[in-house]
Coordinates of C-alpha atoms and ligand atoms in Angstrom, one line a residue:
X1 CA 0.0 0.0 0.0
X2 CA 1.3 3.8 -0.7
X3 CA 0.7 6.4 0.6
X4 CA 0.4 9.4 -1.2
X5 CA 0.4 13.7 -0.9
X6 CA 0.1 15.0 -4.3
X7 CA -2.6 15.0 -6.6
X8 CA -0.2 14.1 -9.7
X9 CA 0.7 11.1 -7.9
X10 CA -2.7 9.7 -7.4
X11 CA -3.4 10.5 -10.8
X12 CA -0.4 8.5 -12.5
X13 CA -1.4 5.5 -9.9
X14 CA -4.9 5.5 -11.0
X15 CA -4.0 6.0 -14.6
X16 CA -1.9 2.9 -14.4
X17 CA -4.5 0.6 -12.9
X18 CA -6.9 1.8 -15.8
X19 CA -3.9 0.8 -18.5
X20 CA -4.6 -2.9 -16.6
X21 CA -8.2 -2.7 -16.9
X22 CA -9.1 -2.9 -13.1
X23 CA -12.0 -1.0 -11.3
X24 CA -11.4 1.7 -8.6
X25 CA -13.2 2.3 -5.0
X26 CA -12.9 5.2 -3.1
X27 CA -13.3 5.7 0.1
X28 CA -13.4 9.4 1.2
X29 CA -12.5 9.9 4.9
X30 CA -10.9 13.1 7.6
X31 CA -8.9 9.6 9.0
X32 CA -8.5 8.4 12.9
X33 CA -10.7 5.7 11.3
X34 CA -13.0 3.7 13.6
X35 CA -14.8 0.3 12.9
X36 CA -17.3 2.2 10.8
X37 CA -14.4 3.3 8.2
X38 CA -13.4 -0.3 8.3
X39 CA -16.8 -1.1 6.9
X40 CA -16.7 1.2 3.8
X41 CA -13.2 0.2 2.8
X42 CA -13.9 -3.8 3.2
X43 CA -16.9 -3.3 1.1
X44 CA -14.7 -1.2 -1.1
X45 CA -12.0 -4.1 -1.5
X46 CA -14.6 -6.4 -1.5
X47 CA -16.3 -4.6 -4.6
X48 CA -12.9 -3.3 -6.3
X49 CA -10.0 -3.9 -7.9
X50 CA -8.3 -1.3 -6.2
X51 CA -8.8 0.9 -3.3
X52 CA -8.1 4.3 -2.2
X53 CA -8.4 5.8 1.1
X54 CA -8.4 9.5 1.1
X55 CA -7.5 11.1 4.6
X56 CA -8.1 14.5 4.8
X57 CA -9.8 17.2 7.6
X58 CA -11.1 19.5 5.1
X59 CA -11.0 22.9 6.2
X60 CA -13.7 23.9 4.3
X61 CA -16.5 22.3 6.0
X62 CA -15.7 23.4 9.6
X63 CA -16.6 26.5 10.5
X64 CA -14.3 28.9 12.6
X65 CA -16.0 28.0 15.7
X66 CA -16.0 24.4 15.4
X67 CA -13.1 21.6 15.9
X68 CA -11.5 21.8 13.1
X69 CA -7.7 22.6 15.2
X70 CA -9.0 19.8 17.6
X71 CA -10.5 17.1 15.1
X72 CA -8.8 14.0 16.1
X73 CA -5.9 12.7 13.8
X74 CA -3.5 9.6 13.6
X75 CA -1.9 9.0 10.7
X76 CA 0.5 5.7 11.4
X77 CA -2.7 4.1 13.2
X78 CA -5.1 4.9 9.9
X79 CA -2.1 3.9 7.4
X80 CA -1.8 0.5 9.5
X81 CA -6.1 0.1 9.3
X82 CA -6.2 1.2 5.7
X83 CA -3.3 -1.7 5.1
X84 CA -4.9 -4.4 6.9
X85 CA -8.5 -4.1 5.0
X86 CA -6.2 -4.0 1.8
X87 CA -6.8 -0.3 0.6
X88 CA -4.6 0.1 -2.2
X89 CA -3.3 4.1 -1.8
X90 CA -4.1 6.3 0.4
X91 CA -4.0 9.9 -0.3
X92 CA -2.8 12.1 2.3
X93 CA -2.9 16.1 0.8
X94 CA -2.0 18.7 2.7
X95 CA -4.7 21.6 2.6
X96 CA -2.6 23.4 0.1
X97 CA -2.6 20.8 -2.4
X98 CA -6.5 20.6 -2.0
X99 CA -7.1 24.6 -1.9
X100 CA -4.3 26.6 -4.1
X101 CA -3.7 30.2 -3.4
X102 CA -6.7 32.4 -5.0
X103 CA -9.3 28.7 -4.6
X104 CA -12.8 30.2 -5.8
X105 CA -14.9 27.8 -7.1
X106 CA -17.3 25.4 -5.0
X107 CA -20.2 22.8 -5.1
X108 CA -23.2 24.7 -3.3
X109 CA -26.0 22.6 -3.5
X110 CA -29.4 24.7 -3.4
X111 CA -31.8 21.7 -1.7
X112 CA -31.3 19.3 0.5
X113 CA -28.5 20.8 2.5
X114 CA -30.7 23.4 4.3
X115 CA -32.4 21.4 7.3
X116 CA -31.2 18.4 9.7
X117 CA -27.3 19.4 9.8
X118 CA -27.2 22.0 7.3
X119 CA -29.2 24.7 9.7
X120 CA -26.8 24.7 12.7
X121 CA -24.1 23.7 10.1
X122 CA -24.3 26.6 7.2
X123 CA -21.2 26.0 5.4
X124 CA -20.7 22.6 6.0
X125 CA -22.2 21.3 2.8
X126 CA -21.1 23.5 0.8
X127 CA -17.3 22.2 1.8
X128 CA -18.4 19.1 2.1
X129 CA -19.6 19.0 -1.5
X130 CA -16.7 20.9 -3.0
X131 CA -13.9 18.1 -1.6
X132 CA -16.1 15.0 -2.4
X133 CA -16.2 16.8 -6.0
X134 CA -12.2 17.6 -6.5
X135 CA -11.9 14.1 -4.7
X136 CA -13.9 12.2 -7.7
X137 CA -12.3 14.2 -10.2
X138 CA -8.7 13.3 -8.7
X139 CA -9.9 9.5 -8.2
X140 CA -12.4 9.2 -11.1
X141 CA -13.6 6.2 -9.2
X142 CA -15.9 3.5 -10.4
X143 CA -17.2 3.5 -7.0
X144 CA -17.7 6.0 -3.6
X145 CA -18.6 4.9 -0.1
X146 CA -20.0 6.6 2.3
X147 CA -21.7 5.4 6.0
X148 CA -25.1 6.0 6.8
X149 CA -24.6 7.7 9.7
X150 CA -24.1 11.0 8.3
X151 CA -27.6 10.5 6.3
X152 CA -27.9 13.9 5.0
X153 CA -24.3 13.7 3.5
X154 CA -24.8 10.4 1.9
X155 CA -28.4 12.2 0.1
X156 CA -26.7 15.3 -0.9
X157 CA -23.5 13.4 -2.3
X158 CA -26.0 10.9 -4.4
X159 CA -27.8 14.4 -5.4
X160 CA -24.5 15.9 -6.6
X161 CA -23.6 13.0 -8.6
X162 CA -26.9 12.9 -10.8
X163 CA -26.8 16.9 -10.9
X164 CA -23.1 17.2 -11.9
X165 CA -22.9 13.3 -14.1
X166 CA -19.9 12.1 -12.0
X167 CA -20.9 9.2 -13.6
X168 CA -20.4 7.2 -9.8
X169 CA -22.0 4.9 -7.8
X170 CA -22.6 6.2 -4.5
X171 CA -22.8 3.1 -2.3
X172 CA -24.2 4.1 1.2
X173 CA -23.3 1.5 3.8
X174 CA -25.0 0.6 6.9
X175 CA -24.3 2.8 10.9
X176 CA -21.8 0.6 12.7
X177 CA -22.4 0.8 16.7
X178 CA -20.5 -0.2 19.6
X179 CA -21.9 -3.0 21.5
X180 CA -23.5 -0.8 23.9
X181 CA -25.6 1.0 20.9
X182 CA -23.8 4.1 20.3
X183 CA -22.8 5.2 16.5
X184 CA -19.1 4.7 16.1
X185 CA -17.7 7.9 15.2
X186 CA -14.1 9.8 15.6
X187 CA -15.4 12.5 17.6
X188 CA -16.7 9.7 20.1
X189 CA -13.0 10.4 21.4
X190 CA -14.2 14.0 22.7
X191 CA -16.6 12.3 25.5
X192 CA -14.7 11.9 29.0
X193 CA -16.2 9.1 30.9
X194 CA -20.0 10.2 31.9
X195 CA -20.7 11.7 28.8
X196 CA -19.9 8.6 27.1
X197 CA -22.6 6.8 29.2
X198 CA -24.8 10.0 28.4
X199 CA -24.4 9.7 24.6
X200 CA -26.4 6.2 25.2
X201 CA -30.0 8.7 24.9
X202 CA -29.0 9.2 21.7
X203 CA -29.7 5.4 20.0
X204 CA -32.2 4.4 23.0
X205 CA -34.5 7.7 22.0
X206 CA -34.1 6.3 18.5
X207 CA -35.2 3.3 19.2
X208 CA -38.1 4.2 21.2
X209 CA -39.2 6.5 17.9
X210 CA -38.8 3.5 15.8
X211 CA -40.6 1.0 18.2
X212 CA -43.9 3.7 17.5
X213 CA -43.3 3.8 14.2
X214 CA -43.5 0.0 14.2
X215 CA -47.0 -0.2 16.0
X216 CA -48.0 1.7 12.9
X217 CA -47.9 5.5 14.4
X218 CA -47.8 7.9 11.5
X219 CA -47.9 11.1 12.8
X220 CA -44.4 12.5 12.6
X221 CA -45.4 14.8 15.9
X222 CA -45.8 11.9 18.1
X223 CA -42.4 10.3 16.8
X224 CA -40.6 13.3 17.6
X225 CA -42.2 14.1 20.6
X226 CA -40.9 10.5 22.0
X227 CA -37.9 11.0 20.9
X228 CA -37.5 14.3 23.0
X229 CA -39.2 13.4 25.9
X230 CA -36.6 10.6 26.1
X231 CA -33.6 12.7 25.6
X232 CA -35.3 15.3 27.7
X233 CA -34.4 12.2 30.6
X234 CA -30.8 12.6 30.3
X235 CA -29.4 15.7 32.2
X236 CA -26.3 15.8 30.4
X237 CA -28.5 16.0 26.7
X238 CA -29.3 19.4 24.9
X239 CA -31.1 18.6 21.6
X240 CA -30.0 20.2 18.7
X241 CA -32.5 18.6 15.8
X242 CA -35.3 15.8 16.3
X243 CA -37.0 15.5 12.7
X244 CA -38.8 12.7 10.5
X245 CA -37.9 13.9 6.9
X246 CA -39.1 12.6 3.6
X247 CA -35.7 10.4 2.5
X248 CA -36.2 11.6 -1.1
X249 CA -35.8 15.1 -0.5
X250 CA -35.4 15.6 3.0
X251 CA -38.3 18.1 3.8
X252 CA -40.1 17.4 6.8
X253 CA -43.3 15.5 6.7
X254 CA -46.3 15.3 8.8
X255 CA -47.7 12.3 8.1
X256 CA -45.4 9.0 7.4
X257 CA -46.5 7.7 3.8
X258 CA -43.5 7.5 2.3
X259 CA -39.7 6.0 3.1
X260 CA -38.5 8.5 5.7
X261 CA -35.0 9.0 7.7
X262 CA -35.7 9.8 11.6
X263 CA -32.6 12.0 12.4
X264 CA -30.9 13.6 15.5
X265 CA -28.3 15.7 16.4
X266 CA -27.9 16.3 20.1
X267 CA -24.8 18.0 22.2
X268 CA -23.2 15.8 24.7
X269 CA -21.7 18.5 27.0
X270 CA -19.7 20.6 24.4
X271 CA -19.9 17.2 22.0
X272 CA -22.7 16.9 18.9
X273 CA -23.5 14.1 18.4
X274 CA -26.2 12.7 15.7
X275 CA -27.2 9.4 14.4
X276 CA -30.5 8.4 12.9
X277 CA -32.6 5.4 11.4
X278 CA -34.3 5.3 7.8
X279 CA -37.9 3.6 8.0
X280 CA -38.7 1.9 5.0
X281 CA -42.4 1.4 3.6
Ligands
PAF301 O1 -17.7 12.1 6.2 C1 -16.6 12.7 6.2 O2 -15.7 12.2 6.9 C2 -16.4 13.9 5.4 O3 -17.5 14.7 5.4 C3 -15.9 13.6 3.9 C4 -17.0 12.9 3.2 C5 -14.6 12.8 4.0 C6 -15.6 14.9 3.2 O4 -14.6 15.6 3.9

């Protein structure tokens, strides 16, 4: 496995894998990769010829008052992850090689990125779009994958690649949890040792919004008002978002008639956390 900084050296690696005829997965990632990253790349090597892991915390989607300085990183431990799954290249840029002096041109999506994240989060889609789009155009992958757990990302990437013909399949993958129920996810490493118990509420109110769902509740209301009342039980919770959103478009909807994603983004101390379910008709 390389790993690589430069964007003409991903280039002349792909370009030599395409002069052999064999398929390309990306995976796109910020790195200090968990069990849920493990996921998208086996399902990328299990799906590919090749693999690439790209590592990058991408300025552009943080904005100044959140973690960008403090965003976790560990570059021997994600090398020695990436190698194990059998990722092919990772690609490592520094921000200059992503964003060259006198960068002015982004990916800024008009729907979809407004609600759920997107409202507390103003900018972040608009970075988040622009990277995923230089990284496919530096890949030209056969294949993306991308976790379920940011929902909203995985709709608005899939939305970008029929807008823009990336020509891509966008291969969402399912939430991996720890045993006890929580979403795996690198800023899991920001909880000290109650909040960590805390951040339980967060797939236990899920689950007791999916449970009324199940009976056949369809009132959108009632689902969210569960889930609050149940994160309203943890001291340590402040909610951010509770919302049942068509998972078509993402507006919200009233009644439940047609597939729908139940999100949630709650702060954990000075932590946000989200995670979510899709409920399928
Ligand atoms: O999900 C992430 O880790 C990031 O948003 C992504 C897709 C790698 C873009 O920076």
């Amino acid at each position: 496995m390389k790993i690589v900084e430069t964007i003409l050296e991903v280039r002349q690696q792909v370009k030599e894998w395409r002069m052999e005829g064999l398929s390309v997965g990306l995976v796109p990632t910020m790195g200090y990769l968990h069990e849920g990253h493990k996921s998208l790349i086996d399902r990328a090597v299990a799906e590919n010829d090749r693999v690439v892991v790209s590592v990058f915390v991408n300025p552009m989607q943080f904005a100044p008052s959140e973690d960008l300085e403090s965003y976790p990183r560990d570059m021997d431990r994600d090398a020695a992850i990436c190698e194990k799954a059998g990722a092919s290249l990772i690609f490592h840029p520094e921000p200059e090689e992503m964003y060259h002096e006198g960068f002015s041109s982004f990916v800024d999506m008009t729907t979809l990125t407004g609600g759920l994240c997107g409202k507390s989060r103003p900018i972040h889609f608009r970075g988040v779009c622009t990277v995923v789009a230089k990284l496919f155009n530096i890949v030209t992958p056969d294949r993306a994958y991308f976790g379920q757990k940011d929902a909203q990302q995985l709709a608005v990437i899939r939305h970008m690649v029929r807008d823009l013909d990336f020509g891509i399949e966008i291969v969402g993958c399912p939430i991996i949890r720890e045993e006890d129920g929580l979403a795996k996810s690198s800023r899991n490493t920001y909880l000290n040792v109650d909040e960590r118990q805390a951040a339980l509420i967060l797939s236990k109110a899920l689950a007791k919004g999916k449970a009324l769902l199940e009976t056949g509740e369809k009132d959108a209301a009632k689902i969210c008002q569960t889930i609050l009342d149940d994160i309203a039980t943890e001291p340590m919770a402040k909610v951010d978002y509770v919302e049942v959103v068509d998972w078509n478009t993402l507006e919200p909807v009233e009644t439940v008639a047609r597939d729908v994603l139940v999100a949630i983004a709650v702060f954990i101390g000075k932590t946000r956390l989200i995670d979510n379910f899709i409920y399928e008709l």
